């Protein structure tokens, strides 16, 4: 069996590949081993693998028999490296216990510091350090964290006890308390634990350690971890590793400190060290937002007009060492690093490094600049930017010209503009957002329990916390605009009101946040559309040079087509004509067409629709001039267009002169039990050929008109939906060809056009070889293909797919990311059989999956000619297609 416990630091960092493999020892463990390996100052420790966590959870919370001995040996390794013994009353070794999954899950998993303190060892720590205040402060921190994380007690009781000590003594800050106060508080904390738990706080250090290991493993299955995994597509069966590491102390007086830092600015990407630190503090103080941290560099402090000295000024030697480590780590990992460090009595220690989370803007700037600096090449730059993150830049930002009433400001924690109604808790945010309201979540500070509300909100505003607070880190990861640490706001949860500076607001009032400047504004401020310029333009141009597949857009209005073109679409892959039928000016003609009792009645209505459709297509051809446009003929079940309620029937009856009762009877006749499998798609064309004939006529007449007026003839690609058999396609193709011939004869010109089909039924994929006899192209309609292959209704799936994804039945929502194993086989088969019949057949995808990077990678493997995505996803698809091509060529 493989080893399940790995050492790092001291003199014993393991050379085994597993010791630095994130999947085995988690991201934190792998990077600690890596840093120790390149000679950086890392306190010695050990990691218990993710495999052990998975096994522990599968065994219903039982540790494996061997683990006891392995942990004892690993602990002995730390003891030997540090020269202290765990539980030694005279000079105790203390450890931290932290989780570390394969990918970082900020705020999700739990950390315990100062483990190993008890009533005896605290005295030893006091005398060895010569600092009783430090020892008792560490002990009370330990009890509080352990009680919260391991024993599951409410942390408010402990906070209240601390507040009372402060009030009784007239103190303002924690640093005002001395050793005696902390000792007194430890007594009170122990009483709280005994009362709440019914037994005393554990004094046995080994019991403490195993309790903490158990808590880390258990936290993998906590509700908040599950929510985070669901939002971030992290599989439930990865598990987390446990890192146990010798403590170093940032709270040993004024020559000690702790901090977090980024080697470049994670919000803008600027090449400048960026971070926060606190003198005489422990790690959690910086991220928890309890004290407002200080700036790392003098430049940053001066830019913010802040008084408290930066680390660069207050601890120049430790800072110089830190800067040296930053550069070393960036060169080693060739990426921006997010670092945790502690200075213990002047000596720098590294507690963590990882590739830093960043905004999309920062990701682009860093990727482009690192190429310019020679740190990485263009291909690495393309592969480094998460295509989905670009979404943040493809949405509007505040119009700089628009008037704004600034109420106050905080830190620019996560960029972007957000307007919405103020909500003061996460549940309210979720509830009101579900009703379609735009909301801004305002909290004193956020915690992992707020994740669902942060996700539901357009933006997040907090009164406390720095740039690395929970709110800031999570908001950046989610792409939500966030302003944190806005100290001029105060929240009254009782009255459900909010004061910003001098202005009193209530829950429900609208505010606007500018996450790029930190401004908070009254009301809704207008926004402007984004453009693909600067670093974005540079990177996407590099990506285009590597891409094989074309990228088209799903668009049905001239405005959508215009957006798509601006974002670089190389054609329209799907123009859904039914959306045009809902237009207020023509819905009654559509209804007249549907409800007509005979061909003559239908012909009258179609004659009204023809010029409207022709105008639609002309506008689209004009915008897409020179590019291919795939137009799909009518697809949905007809009853979707019918009137609702008596008033609408009466109005229609008035307009078309047929009695309301007759109309209702006809509508009843159209009722279907299973409309998605009913009278829709090409079945409409087979039963009502005059509808498809009208649409084809509109397409060809518009194409001839545009060819006439602009001199550039469009190449329409006429697409038949929901084909299952070759015969359906042959009949409808003949109808389209006949219509084309008539129009060309009328107009006195001939244009090139294609007739093809969607592949969106399993039978179509199976019979693709035959169908290709009549199809110039296939477009995989993977929305319907997923629905029909899985036998899962695409309109109802949301109600039950959640637990499916949580339990790993499908790794991701199969309507969002293609079920490659299953549906993917049909796509592969359709493509292979189509090409076997017609080597040059054009192949594309136009289901929602055409904008999903993982699905796009699959399309590259199958060798499709293009993917088609919604207009705002076109740049995402361009980058994802380039990444797919690069990964395919390196295979
Ligand atoms: C599809 O089924 O994948 C498709 C693109 O068509 P629609 O979503 O309009 O059914
Ligand atoms: Mg479809």
mmCIF file of C-alpha atoms in Angstrom, residues 108-324:
data_model
loop_
_atom_site.group_PDB
_atom_site.id
_atom_site.type_symbol
_atom_site.label_atom_id
_atom_site.label_comp_id
_atom_site.label_asym_id
_atom_site.label_seq_id
_atom_site.Cartn_x
_atom_site.Cartn_y
_atom_site.Cartn_z
ATOM 1 C CA UNK A 108 -14.442 26.393 3.235
ATOM 2 C CA UNK A 109 -12.276 24.138 5.355
ATOM 3 C CA UNK A 110 -11.030 24.669 8.873
ATOM 4 C CA UNK A 111 -7.822 25.608 10.619
ATOM 5 C CA UNK A 112 -6.677 25.174 14.223
ATOM 6 C CA UNK A 113 -3.621 27.046 15.505
ATOM 7 C CA UNK A 114 -1.573 26.646 18.720
ATOM 8 C CA UNK A 115 -2.597 23.035 19.199
ATOM 9 C CA UNK A 116 -0.734 21.368 22.075
ATOM 10 C CA UNK A 117 -1.515 24.001 24.699
ATOM 11 C CA UNK A 118 -3.098 22.985 27.970
ATOM 12 C CA UNK A 119 -2.990 24.138 31.584
ATOM 13 C CA UNK A 120 0.535 22.751 31.978
ATOM 14 C CA UNK A 121 2.170 23.547 28.638
ATOM 15 C CA UNK A 122 0.951 27.146 28.696
ATOM 16 C CA UNK A 123 3.194 27.739 31.720
ATOM 17 C CA UNK A 124 6.124 26.171 29.873
ATOM 18 C CA UNK A 125 5.488 28.365 26.847
ATOM 19 C CA UNK A 126 5.334 31.440 29.083
ATOM 20 C CA UNK A 127 8.659 30.727 30.706
ATOM 21 C CA UNK A 128 10.540 29.622 27.563
ATOM 22 C CA UNK A 129 9.326 32.624 25.575
ATOM 23 C CA UNK A 130 9.737 34.946 28.553
ATOM 24 C CA UNK A 131 6.374 36.386 27.551
ATOM 25 C CA UNK A 132 3.409 35.332 29.657
ATOM 26 C CA UNK A 133 1.045 37.584 27.767
ATOM 27 C CA UNK A 134 1.894 35.843 24.495
ATOM 28 C CA UNK A 135 1.444 32.396 26.051
ATOM 29 C CA UNK A 136 -1.978 33.110 27.535
ATOM 30 C CA UNK A 137 -3.149 34.957 24.414
ATOM 31 C CA UNK A 138 -2.147 31.883 22.361
ATOM 32 C CA UNK A 139 -3.976 29.545 24.721
ATOM 33 C CA UNK A 140 -7.218 31.509 24.604
ATOM 34 C CA UNK A 141 -7.016 31.655 20.794
ATOM 35 C CA UNK A 142 -6.514 27.907 20.728
ATOM 36 C CA UNK A 143 -9.508 27.188 22.970
ATOM 37 C CA UNK A 144 -11.694 29.484 20.921
ATOM 38 C CA UNK A 145 -10.689 27.994 17.550
ATOM 39 C CA UNK A 146 -10.779 24.437 18.776
ATOM 40 C CA UNK A 147 -14.191 24.965 20.350
ATOM 41 C CA UNK A 148 -15.512 26.430 17.111
ATOM 42 C CA UNK A 149 -13.931 24.115 14.557
ATOM 43 C CA UNK A 150 -13.569 20.807 16.384
ATOM 44 C CA UNK A 151 -16.160 20.902 19.148
ATOM 45 C CA UNK A 152 -18.757 22.790 17.093
ATOM 46 C CA UNK A 153 -19.557 25.384 19.789
ATOM 47 C CA UNK A 154 -20.959 28.795 18.978
ATOM 48 C CA UNK A 155 -18.109 31.329 18.698
ATOM 49 C CA UNK A 156 -20.318 34.248 19.781
ATOM 50 C CA UNK A 157 -20.175 33.167 23.426
ATOM 51 C CA UNK A 158 -16.384 33.509 23.344
ATOM 52 C CA UNK A 159 -16.500 36.838 21.581
ATOM 53 C CA UNK A 160 -19.008 38.126 24.112
ATOM 54 C CA UNK A 161 -16.741 37.056 26.977
ATOM 55 C CA UNK A 162 -13.846 38.951 25.389
ATOM 56 C CA UNK A 163 -15.993 42.053 24.916
ATOM 57 C CA UNK A 164 -16.980 41.956 28.586
ATOM 58 C CA UNK A 165 -13.342 41.817 29.724
ATOM 59 C CA UNK A 166 -12.581 44.752 27.445
ATOM 60 C CA UNK A 167 -15.555 46.771 28.665
ATOM 61 C CA UNK A 168 -14.845 46.049 32.326
ATOM 62 C CA UNK A 169 -11.331 47.372 31.880
ATOM 63 C CA UNK A 170 -12.170 50.211 29.522
ATOM 64 C CA UNK A 171 -10.034 48.738 26.715
ATOM 65 C CA UNK A 172 -10.589 49.406 23.040
ATOM 66 C CA UNK A 173 -8.324 46.918 21.249
ATOM 67 C CA UNK A 174 -7.099 43.383 21.949
ATOM 68 C CA UNK A 175 -3.528 44.664 22.239
ATOM 69 C CA UNK A 176 -4.535 46.575 25.408
ATOM 70 C CA UNK A 177 -5.033 43.336 27.341
ATOM 71 C CA UNK A 178 -2.119 41.966 29.383
ATOM 72 C CA UNK A 179 -1.194 38.467 30.537
ATOM 73 C CA UNK A 180 -3.477 38.535 33.543
ATOM 74 C CA UNK A 181 -6.513 39.474 31.427
ATOM 75 C CA UNK A 182 -5.838 36.667 28.985
ATOM 76 C CA UNK A 183 -5.360 34.193 31.839
ATOM 77 C CA UNK A 184 -8.699 35.279 33.285
ATOM 78 C CA UNK A 185 -10.317 34.888 29.880
ATOM 79 C CA UNK A 186 -8.875 31.378 29.454
ATOM 80 C CA UNK A 187 -10.656 30.469 32.708
ATOM 81 C CA UNK A 188 -13.912 31.828 31.363
ATOM 82 C CA UNK A 189 -13.474 30.097 28.018
ATOM 83 C CA UNK A 190 -12.920 26.765 29.763
ATOM 84 C CA UNK A 191 -16.093 27.323 31.779
ATOM 85 C CA UNK A 192 -18.037 28.055 28.591
ATOM 86 C CA UNK A 193 -16.723 24.849 26.997
ATOM 87 C CA UNK A 194 -17.555 22.743 30.068
ATOM 88 C CA UNK A 195 -21.069 24.191 30.268
ATOM 89 C CA UNK A 196 -21.819 23.826 26.582
ATOM 90 C CA UNK A 197 -20.177 20.462 26.119
ATOM 91 C CA UNK A 198 -20.893 18.800 29.454
ATOM 92 C CA UNK A 199 -17.218 17.861 29.824
ATOM 93 C CA UNK A 200 -14.000 19.840 30.243
ATOM 94 C CA UNK A 201 -11.814 21.189 27.457
ATOM 95 C CA UNK A 202 -9.457 18.326 26.436
ATOM 96 C CA UNK A 203 -6.111 18.582 28.206
ATOM 97 C CA UNK A 204 -4.541 15.552 26.509
ATOM 98 C CA UNK A 205 -2.557 16.933 23.553
ATOM 99 C CA UNK A 206 -2.921 13.727 21.536
ATOM 100 C CA UNK A 207 -6.677 13.819 21.971
ATOM 101 C CA UNK A 208 -6.525 17.430 20.758
ATOM 102 C CA UNK A 209 -4.533 16.416 17.663
ATOM 103 C CA UNK A 210 -6.789 13.531 16.651
ATOM 104 C CA UNK A 211 -9.871 15.650 17.258
ATOM 105 C CA UNK A 212 -8.495 18.272 14.875
ATOM 106 C CA UNK A 213 -7.563 15.709 12.203
ATOM 107 C CA UNK A 214 -11.053 14.283 12.441
ATOM 108 C CA UNK A 215 -12.583 17.773 12.133
ATOM 109 C CA UNK A 216 -10.608 18.506 8.962
ATOM 110 C CA UNK A 217 -11.687 15.240 7.355
ATOM 111 C CA UNK A 218 -15.297 15.774 8.448
ATOM 112 C CA UNK A 219 -15.326 19.329 7.121
ATOM 113 C CA UNK A 220 -15.004 17.931 3.585
ATOM 114 C CA UNK A 221 -18.620 16.861 3.943
ATOM 115 C CA UNK A 222 -19.868 20.046 5.627
ATOM 116 C CA UNK A 223 -22.766 21.880 4.014
ATOM 117 C CA UNK A 224 -20.714 24.924 3.133
ATOM 118 C CA UNK A 225 -18.016 22.797 1.485
ATOM 119 C CA UNK A 226 -20.715 21.088 -0.555
ATOM 120 C CA UNK A 227 -22.160 24.436 -1.679
ATOM 121 C CA UNK A 228 -18.710 25.647 -2.676
ATOM 122 C CA UNK A 229 -18.026 22.449 -4.596
ATOM 123 C CA UNK A 230 -21.311 22.689 -6.426
ATOM 124 C CA UNK A 231 -20.669 26.301 -7.426
ATOM 125 C CA UNK A 232 -17.155 25.485 -8.576
ATOM 126 C CA UNK A 233 -17.624 22.067 -10.170
ATOM 127 C CA UNK A 234 -15.354 20.310 -7.684
ATOM 128 C CA UNK A 235 -16.038 16.562 -7.472
ATOM 129 C CA UNK A 236 -17.252 15.274 -4.104
ATOM 130 C CA UNK A 237 -14.842 12.330 -4.077
ATOM 131 C CA UNK A 238 -11.527 14.227 -4.008
ATOM 132 C CA UNK A 239 -11.261 14.559 -0.215
ATOM 133 C CA UNK A 240 -8.935 16.892 1.626
ATOM 134 C CA UNK A 241 -5.461 16.400 3.026
ATOM 135 C CA UNK A 242 -4.490 17.449 6.566
ATOM 136 C CA UNK A 243 -1.366 19.497 7.177
ATOM 137 C CA UNK A 244 0.173 19.423 10.643
ATOM 138 C CA UNK A 245 2.998 21.896 11.018
ATOM 139 C CA UNK A 246 5.183 23.284 13.803
ATOM 140 C CA UNK A 247 3.824 26.650 14.924
ATOM 141 C CA UNK A 248 5.775 29.816 14.404
ATOM 142 C CA UNK A 249 4.429 32.861 16.167
ATOM 143 C CA UNK A 250 3.549 36.223 14.742
ATOM 144 C CA UNK A 251 2.178 37.261 18.102
ATOM 145 C CA UNK A 252 5.458 37.281 20.065
ATOM 146 C CA UNK A 253 5.565 41.049 20.446
ATOM 147 C CA UNK A 254 6.474 43.930 18.171
ATOM 148 C CA UNK A 255 9.249 42.184 16.247
ATOM 149 C CA UNK A 256 6.743 39.542 15.178
ATOM 150 C CA UNK A 257 4.061 39.825 12.524
ATOM 151 C CA UNK A 258 1.917 37.900 10.159
ATOM 152 C CA UNK A 259 0.645 38.629 6.685
ATOM 153 C CA UNK A 260 -0.698 37.547 3.353
ATOM 154 C CA UNK A 261 0.703 38.774 0.073
ATOM 155 C CA UNK A 262 0.508 38.451 -3.673
ATOM 156 C CA UNK A 263 3.536 38.763 -5.922
ATOM 157 C CA UNK A 264 1.419 40.952 -8.240
ATOM 158 C CA UNK A 265 -1.765 42.899 -7.717
ATOM 159 C CA UNK A 266 -4.593 40.318 -7.944
ATOM 160 C CA UNK A 267 -7.211 42.929 -8.847
ATOM 161 C CA UNK A 268 -5.389 44.841 -11.610
ATOM 162 C CA UNK A 269 -2.503 42.517 -12.470
ATOM 163 C CA UNK A 270 0.043 45.312 -11.956
ATOM 164 C CA UNK A 271 3.572 44.069 -11.319
ATOM 165 C CA UNK A 272 3.795 45.325 -7.753
ATOM 166 C CA UNK A 273 3.962 43.414 -4.487
ATOM 167 C CA UNK A 274 0.646 43.537 -2.889
ATOM 168 C CA UNK A 275 -0.448 42.477 0.552
ATOM 169 C CA UNK A 276 -1.477 43.115 4.094
ATOM 170 C CA UNK A 277 0.128 42.447 7.431
ATOM 171 C CA UNK A 278 -0.340 42.967 11.138
ATOM 172 C CA UNK A 279 2.258 43.387 13.856
ATOM 173 C CA UNK A 280 1.968 41.060 16.841
ATOM 174 C CA UNK A 281 -0.831 38.956 15.420
ATOM 175 C CA UNK A 282 -1.686 35.455 14.241
ATOM 176 C CA UNK A 283 -2.705 34.513 10.715
ATOM 177 C CA UNK A 284 -6.426 34.436 11.262
ATOM 178 C CA UNK A 285 -6.427 38.065 12.457
ATOM 179 C CA UNK A 286 -5.552 39.280 8.959
ATOM 180 C CA UNK A 287 -8.210 37.399 7.031
ATOM 181 C CA UNK A 288 -10.962 37.474 9.652
ATOM 182 C CA UNK A 289 -11.304 41.231 9.366
ATOM 183 C CA UNK A 290 -11.156 41.725 13.146
ATOM 184 C CA UNK A 291 -8.303 44.227 12.949
ATOM 185 C CA UNK A 292 -7.842 46.353 9.845
ATOM 186 C CA UNK A 293 -4.517 45.242 8.374
ATOM 187 C CA UNK A 294 -1.691 47.530 7.283
ATOM 188 C CA UNK A 295 -0.133 47.924 3.853
ATOM 189 C CA UNK A 296 2.867 45.890 2.821
ATOM 190 C CA UNK A 297 4.705 48.495 0.774
ATOM 191 C CA UNK A 298 5.328 52.146 1.303
ATOM 192 C CA UNK A 299 3.985 53.004 -2.156
ATOM 193 C CA UNK A 300 0.675 51.314 -1.418
ATOM 194 C CA UNK A 301 0.407 52.991 1.976
ATOM 195 C CA UNK A 302 1.095 56.427 0.530
ATOM 196 C CA UNK A 303 -1.325 55.886 -2.351
ATOM 197 C CA UNK A 304 -4.043 55.099 0.185
ATOM 198 C CA UNK A 305 -3.075 58.022 2.401
ATOM 199 C CA UNK A 306 -2.798 55.654 5.379
ATOM 200 C CA UNK A 307 -0.797 56.411 8.544
ATOM 201 C CA UNK A 308 0.239 53.063 10.101
ATOM 202 C CA UNK A 309 3.661 52.101 8.760
ATOM 203 C CA UNK A 310 3.994 49.592 5.954
ATOM 204 C CA UNK A 311 6.055 46.441 6.525
ATOM 205 C CA UNK A 312 8.666 47.848 4.151
ATOM 206 C CA UNK A 313 9.125 50.758 6.563
ATOM 207 C CA UNK A 314 8.543 49.050 9.912
ATOM 208 C CA UNK A 315 10.522 45.832 9.361
ATOM 209 C CA UNK A 316 12.938 46.569 6.503
ATOM 210 C CA UNK A 317 15.046 43.450 6.971
ATOM 211 C CA UNK A 318 12.230 40.940 7.103
ATOM 212 C CA UNK A 319 10.588 42.774 4.197
ATOM 213 C CA UNK A 320 13.745 42.544 2.067
ATOM 214 C CA UNK A 321 13.874 38.815 2.748
ATOM 215 C CA UNK A 322 10.205 38.523 1.805
ATOM 216 C CA UNK A 323 10.778 40.383 -1.464
ATOM 217 C CA UNK A 324 13.635 37.999 -2.277
#
